[in-house]
Each structure stands twice: as C-alpha cells, then as structure tokens.
Amino acid sequence: MARARRTRAVPPAYLLIAPSVVFMALLLGWPMVSGILQAFVGPDGVTGAYLQRMNSDPAFWSAVRNTLLLIVVLLPLQFLFALVMAFLLQARPKGHALYFYLWAIPLAVSDLAAGLVWLSIFTDRGYLNSVLETLGLGSVSWLSYENYGSMFVAILIAELWRATSLVLVIVISGMQGIPKDYDEAANVFGASYLQRLRHVWLPLLKPSLQVALILRTILAFQTFAVAQALTGQDFPVLVGETYRWYTALQNPHVASAIAMVVMAVSMVTAVIYLKTLRDSTKGAS
Amino acid sequence: MAEITIQNLVKTYPGQTERATDDVSLHVDDGEFMVLLGPSGCGKTTLLRMVAGLELPDAGSVHIGGRDVTYLPPNKRNLSMVFQSYAVFPHRRVRHNIGFGLAMAKVPKAEIEKKVAWAADLLQLGPYLDRYPAQLSGGQRQRVAVARAIVMDADVLLMDEPLSNLDALLRLGFRAELKRIVEQIGTTTLYVTHDQVEALSLGDRIAVMRTGQVAQLGRPIEVYDHPSDTFVGGFIGSPPMNFLDAMAHGGVDGGVDGGTITVGDAKLPAPGGLPDGPVRLGIRAEAISVVDAHTEGAVPAMVDVVEPLGAATLLTVRVGEQEVKVQVPPDVNVRNGQTVHLSLTPRAMRLYDAETGLGLDLR
C-alpha cells in the first residue's frame, strides 16, 4: 500500500541518522567552525596575524618538536608493549584474566590523575628519590627544566603507563576475532612460533593495529594533562600551548590557531594511515 | 610417507566427565587411506587432532614412521592437513597459501614455484594463483586447502571433514577428484568424516567410531556387508540396515543347516548353531525383494510409503509392527496400503544379539 501512493516524505534512513547528524553538528561541527573563525578572523576581518604570532613564539616550535619527539618514541614502544602483552595473555597463563584487568586499569584513569600519580613519583621529594636516597644514591631533579632528558623520559614513562592499555584492548579484541584454525594450520605446516607471529598473527591483526595506530596518533597529538602535571610549562606540548594562550595570555585567537594546527596534522596523519595500510586482500583483482 | 601407530589413546577434555577417546588403538599402514567415521561427538576429530598434535592425550602414544610423536608440537611432526574450515590464509595470495609450508621450511624459491605450479595444475587452480582467498568461491578455497596440503612432502596427510562445507554437487565431483589425487601421491592418509558414503567411497579401510571407541575396523565392503553390531549397521548405508526382532531356533544339537528363524509368522532357514531365543535380524534394503505370495518363506508386509528415487524405488513397509526399508527395481509397481510379500536373501542376513546388539558370528 505504501507503493501505491508515492509520497515525498523524508526517507526513513535520513530520519534514523538525523539525531547523530545533529549531535555531530552541534558538538563537533560548530566548535570546528567557531575555531576556524577565531583563528583567522580578527576585529578587522580575515587575517593571518594570529598564525604569524603563533609562528613567531619560540615556545610554539619547541612544543611542535616535543610533541613529535614524544609521538615518534612513544608509539613504537606502546605497540611493542601492547603486542607482547597481548601475546602473553593469548598463551593463557594462570590468572590471565586478572592480568588483563590489571593491564587495562589505566584505561579508566583520567590523564590528569595519572599525571599527578607520576608526579608523586618523579617530583624532588617523590617516591623515586626516596628510594634512591634510602639506597644512598642521592636524589635527582628529574623534572627540572635543566634536565630535558629526564623530563622527557618521565613523561614518556607516564604516557606509556597511561595509554598502552588502549592499544592492548584493541589488539586483544582483534585477536579474539581471528579463528584459531589459522594458527593451527600454520603450526601443522611446520611454522615455528615466531614464524606464526610474523606470517599469520601480525598480518591478520593489521586492521586492529590500524585502528589503534590512528587513535593513538591522534590522541598523542593531544597529549597535555600528563605533561602539564609533571612539568608545568617546562616541557611545552602543542595542546599545552593552546591552553597557555587561552588562559595565561588571554588570547583565544592564537589558541585557536594552534588547535587548528593540531587538527590539520591529525587529519593528514589519519588519511595517510588509511591509504598506506589499506587492506588489499579484498575486492576485484 | 610413514605408518601411523596409535596406542591406547585416552583423552578427556577439561570440564568433561566422559572420555572423548577411550583407549583407542589403531594402526594405519604406510600409504593407506584410513577413514575415521562416526556420528558427531564420537571422538573421531579428537583422535585426528591428537595425531596432528593439536591436542595432547592424557595417556597412550602416537608413533609416526616409528617415531614417538605423542608430545611433539605439530610443527615438528612433518604433517600436512586439510581443515574443515579450509583455514586458507586470507592475507596471502593463492600462490603463497599453497607454498606456505614449503616457505616455512625455507625451501628454495624455484622449487616452491615448481611444486606450487604442479599442485595448481592438479587442482585446476592455475588461473587463480595471484588472487586472494576472498576472491574465490568456496569450492576453489577448498582446492587451495588441498593443494597446500599435497605440496608438502609430509609423512602423513590429515583431513578433517574436508568436503562437509561444499554443496552436494561439488562434493560428489570433488570426492572422486580427491580419491584420484591421494592415490596418485600415495601418502598415508587419515580422513575424518561423518558421511558414510564418503567413507565407503574413499577409504582403503574404515574405522567406525562410537563414544570414543572403535566399533569396527575393516575394508568398506566388510563394514558394509558384515557390520559388527547393530550400531554400525544402522550408521552405514543409505538407507541403513534393517533390524527385525526375530526368534531363533537352533535346531537339533546346533546341527548344520538345521536352524530356523521366525519373523512374525514367517519361518526362514538359518545357519545352525544358534541358541534358541530372541535375536535381531539385520538385512539391507537391497537384499530384500518383492515376490509372489506363494513363494516359500515369503514374509507378508504392508506398504506404507513408496519413494521413487530414479535408479531404484525405496519402499517403507510394515512387517507386523516393525518398519522395514526395501529397495526394489524402479519398474516394480506397488501402491500405498498394498500387501506385498518379501523374500530375504539368506546369505545377506546378519544376526545380532537381542540385548547387546553385537553380531553373532555364524559366518
């Protein structure tokens, strides 16, 4: 009977996705538009002045350098740790369920809280120095702006602790979707454990790794609370600069300009990942 | 190539009380094609997986080519296997799927290519070598799985219900092809199936399994003609063997040719040496024929269902209260509700103990 009367009503599919479209528009679309406006429009119309101001601030470039350095060192380590942990769990040692929950706990800890926990470890009178002093090794100012290396390592460790569990959870869920038969077949055909990792598990995990990589890279560009808690402004990162311009320097325009940079870089990276890691095994040859 | 010797294998899965395999022993000769046949849950796949090393037994041993492999990991056993799910690697092209085992063994590239080409030719996969499995049909994927198994110079070829995921027509065609290929390469083969037709058509010998034990072991025709018990007779054959409640009269002193069997009102001649009492009479549908009412020893029966199958007609008839399947030539003209007379071929009759179902050995 619906066929008889050709109505011009809105197709139900559009009605069904309407709530999420509205949601996206309000919570993602609008902030993005207002961010762009704020970054490029001043009292006298469209301007590049804010970008220039951002560019001429030496802290901006050290923030770029720090953020990139963090990503380049952090991500490979995170993936290595997550994969090793996932394969350890897969071997189903005694209490593997408990290990999984322990390793997933950081997922539930807010990044600022994590930063504060690690601050209590690395600060001048923190746990680490107490242990060192007890052992008679003297204390070190881990988080002093004079010790760039130790500052970086402290943030690296804190981020490693805090965010590796996300990769782990994604890898484990990917693993659970892979039938056991592939591993068994490879095993019967003479593949050693390492050969099976390389020729069976890792290729089959590629889609999960891709998701984790995109998520983690974008999130790593947004590293902020941990660095802020541990070092204040001594180890500037991109989002930290946004925060500084917005609060300390009271300049939302430059803050938005930096946010735009973060967004652009994140999008470009995601596109590159999607293109280079595309699954070539399906579709017509 | 090698022989397989399985001795007293016991396996109970964790959390289960019943044994999946219960003290199974089996010897497969070098180059033999052995079929493990049984209903689901009979332990046949468990047995195969213990030979493969994918499960470890609680007790017993597995020797392949005289080497104790009971606790060796699968990759040290020099096996190849065809999985029920095919387990063809989705991320590798057909060529690299077939050559997987050889590549893992670090065989030189040129030799791998030669063997892959040979297997691809044998299984008509030539045009698909550079495709990914997702671009193949189910039947082609199955061929890839078989090709991957036969390129290996393995001691033993294991197959776990390799045809069960194919549709009926493909299965029929591929069954013959599989037989030809395995005969050609001559590898010792252990083949698991729940399909008795497959077992009969492929096996040099069949091990019929039930509840974790081998119920009967023998050549297909032996298993078909002389089922060791009512379970085997009822499992093998399509339709399965008929079993009728009957009374045996052993005759004087268990004399030769002296016995008789009564089915309903009909008296049939029987081998001598029978103890008096109830027995189960087993007979295949094709060993029963519809005859003239006056024939000596004819058993009257009522036709219930007539199923023309083309090459033959399958009748379901009632003898007293008992249902019997009868296979007659397609030109025999019978109708529902009609009374017919059945003649049972004497040498096709098998007798089983009424209580245990075990065969009474009177051959």
XYZ file of C-alpha atoms in Angstrom:
648
model
C 0.000 0.000 0.000
C 2.958 2.273 0.514
C 3.833 1.583 -3.077
C 0.518 2.884 -4.366
C 0.927 6.382 -3.023
C 4.259 7.933 -3.973
C 4.825 10.262 -1.107
C 7.501 12.899 -0.953
C 8.136 12.115 2.688
C 11.680 12.049 4.037
C 13.148 8.549 3.608
C 13.292 6.783 6.970
C 17.048 6.306 6.685
C 17.586 10.043 6.979
C 15.253 10.247 9.930
C 17.171 7.475 11.629
C 20.555 9.111 11.237
C 19.212 12.595 11.978
C 19.934 12.503 15.737
C 23.571 11.644 15.190
C 23.882 14.270 12.446
C 22.507 16.893 14.829
C 24.779 15.620 17.558
C 27.863 15.780 15.316
C 26.927 19.219 14.016
C 26.438 20.689 17.468
C 29.333 19.063 19.285
C 31.916 18.733 16.510
C 30.874 20.852 13.557
C 30.080 24.040 15.341
C 33.197 24.122 17.582
C 35.298 23.471 14.492
C 33.698 26.316 12.574
C 33.968 28.695 15.504
C 37.579 27.604 15.995
C 38.399 28.374 12.376
C 36.657 31.743 12.635
C 38.522 32.567 15.802
C 41.864 31.607 14.297
C 41.501 33.531 11.064
C 39.066 36.365 11.696
C 40.032 39.387 13.803
C 38.284 42.697 14.507
C 39.356 43.952 11.045
C 38.220 40.913 9.045
C 40.173 37.903 7.791
C 43.757 37.966 8.971
C 46.867 35.835 9.159
C 48.147 37.802 12.115
C 47.311 35.149 14.663
C 49.118 32.485 12.698
C 52.114 34.802 12.464
C 52.046 35.453 16.144
C 51.907 31.736 16.833
C 54.787 31.141 14.443
C 56.979 33.809 15.986
C 56.560 32.421 19.501
C 59.628 30.242 20.243
C 57.568 28.121 22.653
C 55.356 27.048 19.728
C 58.207 25.444 17.835
C 59.613 23.729 20.870
C 56.072 22.440 21.501
C 55.973 21.072 17.949
C 59.346 19.435 18.435
C 58.427 17.957 21.822
C 55.093 16.628 20.612
C 56.613 14.988 17.538
C 59.508 13.543 19.530
C 57.068 12.115 22.034
C 54.993 10.511 19.268
C 57.997 9.079 17.450
C 59.415 7.449 20.580
C 56.174 6.659 22.383
C 54.093 4.969 19.691
C 56.542 2.222 18.663
C 57.155 1.421 22.323
C 53.424 1.327 23.043
C 52.729 -1.021 20.150
C 55.621 -3.243 21.093
C 54.453 -3.447 24.715
C 50.810 -3.944 23.774
C 51.619 -6.735 21.308
C 53.907 -8.519 23.742
C 51.283 -8.241 26.475
C 48.542 -9.454 24.132
C 50.564 -12.473 23.002
C 51.465 -13.269 26.598
C 47.779 -13.219 27.507
C 46.969 -15.317 24.476
C 49.186 -18.096 25.808
C 46.647 -18.237 28.662
C 48.987 -18.379 31.619
C 47.485 -18.962 35.060
C 45.481 -15.918 36.064
C 45.440 -14.384 32.608
C 42.043 -12.808 33.231
C 43.448 -10.991 36.272
C 46.460 -9.762 34.298
C 44.191 -8.448 31.600
C 42.180 -6.415 34.091
C 45.307 -5.112 35.783
C 46.752 -4.070 32.454
C 43.515 -2.445 31.400
C 43.135 -0.356 34.569
C 44.994 2.722 33.238
C 42.229 2.965 30.643
C 39.894 4.019 33.440
C 42.251 6.570 34.998
C 41.890 10.178 33.856
C 45.061 11.557 32.298
C 45.397 14.346 34.832
C 45.100 11.865 37.704
C 47.702 9.696 36.015
C 49.959 12.734 35.669
C 49.579 13.515 39.364
C 50.361 9.934 40.348
C 53.549 10.030 38.311
C 54.320 13.475 39.716
C 54.313 11.961 43.183
C 56.906 9.517 41.913
C 59.200 11.830 39.968
C 58.985 15.042 41.981
C 62.026 16.168 44.022
C 60.684 14.682 47.233
C 58.809 11.885 45.447
C 58.884 8.135 45.789
C 61.685 7.589 43.298
C 64.044 9.964 45.070
C 63.128 8.485 48.462
C 64.124 5.072 47.208
C 67.352 6.403 45.713
C 68.232 8.201 48.934
C 67.485 5.142 51.027
C 69.877 3.257 48.803
C 72.402 6.047 49.297
C 72.441 7.068 45.651
C 71.394 10.669 46.244
C 68.420 12.381 44.637
C 67.964 13.800 41.156
C 65.763 16.663 39.989
C 64.001 14.539 37.387
C 61.515 17.196 36.398
C 63.773 20.243 36.443
C 63.848 22.306 33.241
C 67.611 21.838 33.347
C 67.232 18.081 32.797
C 65.470 17.899 29.459
C 66.301 14.220 29.043
C 64.915 13.058 32.355
C 61.865 15.276 31.920
C 61.188 13.643 28.571
C 61.708 10.140 29.941
C 59.366 10.838 32.883
C 56.608 11.983 30.547
C 57.323 9.052 28.242
C 57.003 6.536 31.080
C 53.832 8.155 32.377
C 52.261 8.157 28.916
C 53.412 4.615 28.298
C 51.725 3.519 31.501
C 48.602 5.503 30.874
C 47.853 4.871 27.206
C 49.297 1.467 26.274
C 46.219 -0.259 27.644
C 44.121 1.282 24.892
C 46.301 -0.391 22.265
C 46.234 -3.607 24.286
C 42.446 -3.689 24.453
C 42.117 -3.049 20.724
C 44.697 -5.732 19.866
C 43.070 -8.275 22.187
C 39.642 -7.676 20.725
C 41.116 -8.059 17.252
C 42.800 -11.279 18.285
C 39.567 -12.734 19.567
C 38.028 -12.255 16.148
C 40.684 -14.390 14.442
C 39.732 -18.074 14.201
C 42.159 -20.446 15.892
C 42.309 -22.504 12.694
C 44.817 -20.201 11.022
C 47.310 -20.642 13.812
C 46.708 -24.384 13.905
C 47.098 -24.690 10.141
C 50.353 -22.757 10.205
C 51.549 -24.898 13.088
C 50.758 -28.158 11.300
C 52.530 -26.881 8.193
C 55.709 -26.501 10.172
C 55.715 -22.832 11.152
C 57.549 -22.065 14.393
C 56.057 -19.683 16.942
C 57.975 -16.702 15.583
C 57.043 -17.610 12.024
C 53.396 -17.800 13.042
C 53.616 -14.389 14.686
C 55.148 -12.883 11.603
C 53.238 -14.664 8.850
C 49.868 -15.273 10.469
C 49.080 -13.202 13.545
C 50.525 -9.823 12.649
C 49.038 -9.715 9.131
C 45.660 -10.819 10.457
C 45.860 -8.213 13.214
C 46.584 -5.453 10.716
C 43.062 -3.972 10.752
C 43.105 -3.751 14.562
C 46.596 -2.292 14.562
C 45.477 0.283 12.042
C 42.598 1.395 14.243
C 44.862 1.539 17.274
C 47.515 3.455 15.360
C 45.102 6.109 14.125
C 43.514 6.517 17.547
C 46.796 6.625 19.391
C 48.452 9.046 16.986
C 45.580 11.487 17.173
C 45.442 11.162 20.939
C 49.206 11.608 21.168
C 48.960 14.923 19.316
C 46.637 15.922 22.119
C 48.987 14.954 24.944
C 48.524 17.579 27.581
C 47.496 16.776 31.115
C 50.368 14.417 31.896
C 52.984 16.857 30.624
C 51.251 19.725 32.405
C 51.066 17.856 35.708
C 54.668 16.688 35.548
C 56.460 19.722 34.163
C 54.077 22.655 34.054
C 55.282 24.739 31.096
C 58.857 23.449 31.163
C 58.122 20.786 28.579
C 55.753 22.591 26.195
C 53.467 20.438 24.036
C 51.011 21.637 21.379
C 47.779 21.404 23.314
C 49.565 22.817 26.359
C 50.361 25.875 24.271
C 46.719 26.235 23.318
C 45.882 26.202 26.991
C 48.618 28.722 27.813
C 47.495 31.164 25.134
C 43.910 30.844 26.202
C 44.359 31.194 29.965
C 47.690 32.834 30.823
C 47.957 35.059 27.743
C 44.214 35.607 27.332
C 44.394 35.304 23.574
C 41.776 32.845 22.235
C 42.717 33.657 18.617
C 46.244 32.298 18.796
C 44.982 29.432 20.962
C 42.550 28.531 18.154
C 45.295 28.815 15.546
C 47.338 26.194 17.398
C 44.262 23.998 17.769
C 43.803 24.215 14.002
C 47.367 23.023 13.507
C 46.685 20.012 15.748
C 43.506 19.231 13.865
C 45.127 19.534 10.436
C 48.064 17.342 11.375
C 45.755 14.719 12.912
C 43.579 14.573 9.815
C 46.508 14.315 7.437
C 48.035 11.523 9.513
C 44.772 9.590 9.613
C 44.389 9.829 5.836
C 47.974 8.695 5.285
C 47.458 5.706 7.597
C 44.220 4.732 5.867
C 45.856 4.931 2.438
C 49.080 3.131 3.206
C 47.653 0.403 5.409
C 44.672 -0.343 3.217
C 43.572 -3.966 3.072
C 44.494 -5.174 -0.390
C 43.150 -8.703 0.030
C 39.548 -7.975 -0.856
C 37.715 -6.749 -3.924
C 38.425 -7.451 -7.573
C 41.960 -8.082 -8.664
C 55.336 -41.475 3.843
C 55.019 -43.440 7.013
C 52.778 -45.670 9.028
C 50.800 -44.405 11.980
C 50.511 -46.394 15.167
C 48.051 -45.176 17.752
C 48.177 -46.963 21.071
C 45.645 -46.765 23.875
C 44.919 -43.079 23.414
C 42.824 -41.599 26.196
C 41.641 -38.021 26.159
C 39.171 -36.269 28.411
C 38.561 -32.602 27.742
C 38.817 -30.340 30.790
C 35.455 -29.974 32.489
C 34.084 -33.132 30.875
C 33.445 -36.428 32.590
C 33.180 -38.630 29.516
C 36.261 -39.580 27.604
C 36.472 -38.097 24.127
C 38.609 -41.040 23.082
C 38.562 -44.085 25.279
C 41.644 -46.243 24.980
C 41.747 -46.178 21.188
C 44.358 -48.176 19.321
C 44.668 -48.089 15.564
C 47.323 -48.928 13.026
C 47.425 -47.233 9.636
C 49.741 -48.852 7.120
C 52.217 -46.944 5.031
C 50.349 -45.429 2.100
C 46.956 -46.499 3.377
C 43.847 -44.319 3.219
C 42.137 -44.734 6.576
C 38.758 -43.161 7.243
C 37.544 -42.384 10.744
C 33.784 -42.482 10.529
C 31.196 -41.789 13.173
C 28.417 -39.512 14.344
C 29.313 -36.160 15.846
C 30.813 -36.449 19.294
C 32.218 -39.936 18.705
C 35.807 -38.779 19.171
C 36.997 -39.044 15.569
C 38.116 -35.421 15.293
C 39.758 -35.583 18.707
C 41.715 -38.615 17.557
C 42.821 -36.820 14.389
C 43.839 -33.736 16.368
C 45.973 -35.862 18.677
C 47.745 -37.319 15.659
C 48.245 -33.743 14.444
C 49.492 -32.618 17.844
C 46.756 -30.027 18.212
C 45.508 -31.860 21.293
C 47.610 -33.766 23.784
C 46.372 -37.125 25.079
C 46.019 -37.939 28.782
C 47.511 -41.368 28.157
C 48.685 -43.513 25.285
C 51.016 -42.853 22.416
C 51.183 -41.877 18.761
C 54.011 -43.094 16.533
C 54.512 -41.852 13.009
C 57.016 -43.788 10.943
C 58.310 -45.438 14.092
C 58.991 -42.089 15.755
C 57.225 -41.295 19.018
C 55.447 -38.003 18.367
C 52.923 -38.150 21.217
C 54.084 -34.926 22.834
C 55.816 -33.244 19.902
C 54.367 -29.915 18.761
C 52.558 -30.045 15.396
C 55.311 -28.183 13.545
C 57.816 -30.925 14.392
C 55.712 -33.821 13.106
C 56.136 -33.366 9.345
C 52.420 -33.410 8.623
C 50.044 -31.744 6.307
C 46.384 -31.227 6.919
C 43.165 -30.107 5.295
C 40.869 -28.329 7.726
C 37.102 -28.405 7.749
C 37.041 -24.610 7.646
C 39.813 -24.706 4.995
C 41.859 -22.257 7.109
C 43.230 -20.712 3.930
C 45.131 -17.588 4.993
C 43.062 -14.571 3.911
C 46.078 -12.262 3.698
C 48.119 -14.418 1.349
C 47.590 -14.898 -2.349
C 46.663 -18.398 -3.517
C 50.251 -18.955 -4.662
C 51.620 -18.105 -1.233
C 48.955 -20.098 0.509
C 49.858 -23.232 -1.405
C 53.559 -22.653 -0.845
C 53.150 -21.771 2.837
C 54.541 -24.959 4.323
C 57.463 -25.032 1.902
C 58.282 -21.378 2.601
C 58.265 -22.053 6.334
C 60.697 -24.903 5.750
C 62.904 -22.447 3.786
C 62.757 -24.488 0.582
C 64.448 -22.628 -2.313
C 62.089 -20.310 -4.186
C 62.479 -22.024 -7.546
C 61.499 -25.354 -6.085
C 58.495 -23.857 -4.305
C 57.316 -22.379 -7.587
C 57.679 -25.691 -9.344
C 55.677 -27.528 -6.707
C 53.027 -24.843 -6.498
C 52.627 -24.983 -10.273
C 52.299 -28.769 -10.122
C 49.645 -28.654 -7.388
C 47.794 -25.803 -9.061
C 47.706 -27.809 -12.261
C 46.426 -30.899 -10.483
C 43.647 -28.924 -8.820
C 42.889 -26.589 -11.712
C 43.918 -23.511 -9.778
C 46.252 -22.125 -12.426
C 44.227 -19.023 -13.290
C 43.726 -18.088 -9.635
C 47.272 -18.175 -8.316
C 47.509 -14.418 -7.851
C 44.116 -13.964 -6.257
C 43.327 -13.571 -2.600
C 41.046 -16.170 -0.974
C 38.265 -13.589 -0.587
C 38.077 -13.508 -4.372
C 37.489 -17.253 -4.655
C 34.384 -19.408 -4.333
C 34.059 -21.932 -1.504
C 34.947 -24.796 -3.813
C 38.069 -23.018 -5.037
C 39.159 -22.231 -1.498
C 38.771 -25.894 -0.713
C 41.044 -26.715 -3.638
C 43.616 -24.281 -2.307
C 43.488 -26.032 1.059
C 44.060 -29.406 -0.618
C 46.821 -28.025 -2.846
C 48.551 -26.562 0.206
C 48.441 -29.985 1.834
C 49.713 -32.036 -1.091
C 52.747 -29.916 -1.990
C 54.294 -30.860 1.334
C 56.499 -33.898 1.356
C 54.681 -34.910 4.503
C 54.758 -38.261 6.252
C 51.038 -38.162 6.828
C 48.129 -36.305 5.302
C 45.304 -35.495 7.706
C 41.865 -34.441 6.547
C 39.154 -33.199 8.875
C 35.787 -33.365 7.091
C 37.231 -31.573 4.075
C 34.091 -31.921 1.972
C 31.458 -31.043 4.546
C 31.288 -27.346 3.661
C 30.746 -27.934 -0.040
C 27.303 -28.158 -1.613
C 26.092 -31.618 -2.618
C 27.016 -31.470 -6.308
C 30.520 -30.076 -5.710
C 31.060 -32.640 -3.001
C 30.284 -35.505 -5.344
C 32.633 -34.193 -8.008
C 35.441 -33.328 -5.669
C 35.215 -36.647 -3.848
C 36.287 -38.540 -6.943
C 38.996 -35.998 -7.641
C 40.318 -36.259 -4.111
C 40.498 -40.022 -4.422
C 42.441 -39.749 -7.667
C 44.877 -37.218 -6.198
C 45.516 -39.127 -2.999
C 46.043 -42.352 -4.948
C 48.493 -40.508 -7.165
C 50.607 -39.053 -4.367
C 50.273 -42.187 -2.243
C 50.677 -40.507 1.131
C 49.390 -42.230 4.253
C 46.081 -40.523 4.889
C 43.838 -40.221 7.920
C 40.456 -38.867 6.941
C 37.661 -37.879 9.294
C 34.050 -37.773 8.176
C 30.551 -38.313 9.442
C 29.363 -39.089 5.918
C 29.237 -42.850 5.441
C 29.068 -42.596 1.649
C 32.306 -40.631 1.665
C 33.863 -43.216 3.941
C 32.806 -46.131 1.754
C 33.941 -44.467 -1.456
C 37.309 -43.172 -0.281
C 38.724 -45.468 2.344
C 41.056 -48.401 1.972
C 39.796 -49.181 5.434
C 37.186 -47.594 7.673
C 37.306 -47.263 11.437
C 33.753 -46.728 12.623
C 33.787 -44.910 15.934
C 31.224 -44.617 18.672
C 31.506 -42.902 22.060
C 35.271 -42.669 21.911
C 35.931 -46.219 20.785
C 36.423 -48.027 17.510
C 33.274 -50.053 16.947
C 34.502 -51.741 13.792
C 37.591 -51.650 11.638
C 37.659 -53.087 8.173
C 37.543 -52.654 4.435
C 34.495 -50.703 3.257
C 32.759 -53.748 1.812
C 33.318 -55.757 5.011
C 31.940 -52.978 7.141
C 29.007 -52.622 4.821
C 28.228 -56.317 4.442
C 29.138 -57.528 7.880
C 28.511 -54.783 10.415
C 29.948 -55.925 13.698
C 26.956 -54.679 15.646
C 23.605 -53.019 15.166
C 25.149 -49.551 15.674
C 27.497 -49.924 12.712
C 24.769 -51.453 10.550
C 22.412 -48.662 11.461
C 25.013 -45.998 10.740
C 26.408 -47.228 7.444
C 24.397 -47.468 4.281
C 21.639 -45.389 2.834
C 19.100 -46.448 3.879
C 20.663 -48.017 6.969
C 20.408 -51.719 7.603
C 17.002 -53.018 8.686
C 16.773 -54.705 12.043
C 13.891 -57.036 12.822
C 13.006 -58.721 16.076
C 13.029 -62.441 15.407
C 13.124 -65.752 17.190
C 15.888 -68.232 16.554
C 15.530 -71.990 16.804
C 18.892 -73.585 16.710
C 17.791 -76.995 15.609
C 18.973 -80.288 16.968
C 22.388 -80.147 18.639
C 23.094 -76.940 16.851
C 23.265 -79.021 13.730
C 24.488 -77.599 10.475
C 21.741 -76.070 8.343
C 19.302 -77.101 10.960
C 18.229 -73.767 12.324
C 15.235 -71.600 11.594
C 14.281 -68.049 12.315
C 10.754 -66.810 12.786
C 9.890 -63.289 11.758
C 6.276 -62.659 12.558
C 4.585 -65.725 11.087
C 7.213 -66.496 8.503
C 9.811 -69.176 9.030
C 13.152 -68.654 7.393
C 16.076 -71.021 7.101
C 19.045 -70.016 9.201
C 22.560 -71.169 9.890
C 22.886 -73.760 12.567
C 24.451 -73.375 15.944
C 22.042 -70.700 17.093
C 20.925 -70.671 20.685
C 17.165 -70.670 20.994
C 15.716 -67.296 21.805
C 15.183 -63.774 20.576
C 17.666 -62.277 18.087
C 17.883 -59.183 15.917
C 17.855 -59.953 12.241
C 19.798 -57.434 10.153
C 19.294 -57.153 6.438
C 19.977 -54.431 3.880
C 17.185 -52.908 1.852
C 18.644 -54.155 -1.431
C 18.787 -57.736 -0.141
C 15.025 -57.842 0.182
C 12.863 -58.358 -2.860
C 9.160 -58.293 -3.509
C 7.990 -61.721 -4.616
C 4.918 -63.731 -5.460
C 2.680 -64.556 -2.488
C 3.219 -68.291 -2.870
C 6.963 -68.205 -2.625
C 8.290 -70.322 0.178
C 9.397 -68.298 3.201
C 7.870 -65.052 1.922
C 7.087 -62.542 4.637
C 3.875 -60.575 4.196
C 4.162 -56.822 4.671
C 2.053 -53.692 4.254
C 3.372 -50.875 2.070
C 3.488 -47.574 3.949
C 5.472 -45.232 1.722
C 6.667 -45.502 -1.877
C 9.662 -43.318 -2.783
C 10.812 -43.475 -6.415
C 14.492 -42.486 -6.447
C 15.100 -42.901 -10.164
C 17.590 -45.740 -10.182
C 15.512 -47.671 -7.696
C 12.344 -47.368 -5.672
C 12.500 -47.277 -1.910
C 9.599 -48.827 -0.055
C 8.830 -48.399 3.591
C 6.779 -51.390 4.635
C 5.463 -52.819 7.868
C 6.102 -56.354 8.955
C 3.755 -56.708 11.884
C 4.649 -53.650 13.961
C 8.162 -53.335 12.574
C 9.223 -50.874 9.907
C 11.411 -52.167 7.081
C 13.047 -50.387 4.139
C 13.028 -52.296 0.885
C 14.807 -51.292 -2.273
C 13.190 -52.614 -5.452
C 13.832 -52.003 -9.146
C 12.060 -48.908 -10.462
C 9.689 -50.959 -12.602
C 8.104 -52.796 -9.664
C 4.612 -51.487 -9.374
C 3.320 -51.120 -5.827
C 0.989 -48.697 -4.124
C 0.424 -47.432 -0.627
C -1.611 -49.730 1.541
C -0.959 -52.729 -0.661
C 0.148 -56.009 0.878
C 3.326 -57.408 -0.622
C 5.418 -60.451 0.070
C 9.079 -60.085 0.835
C 11.875 -62.515 0.235
C 15.010 -62.087 2.324
C 18.220 -63.209 0.651
C 19.555 -65.788 3.118
C 23.261 -65.050 2.725
C 22.642 -61.326 3.271
C 21.060 -61.922 6.662
C 23.063 -60.995 9.726
C 22.115 -61.973 13.231
C 22.709 -59.880 16.312
C 22.277 -60.483 19.990
C 18.897 -59.062 21.017
C 20.302 -57.464 24.154
C 23.825 -56.277 23.361
C 23.381 -55.689 19.621
C 26.659 -57.495 18.998
C 26.974 -59.676 15.956
C 26.512 -63.433 16.375
C 29.441 -64.835 14.477
C 27.973 -67.563 12.304
C 29.660 -66.896 9.008
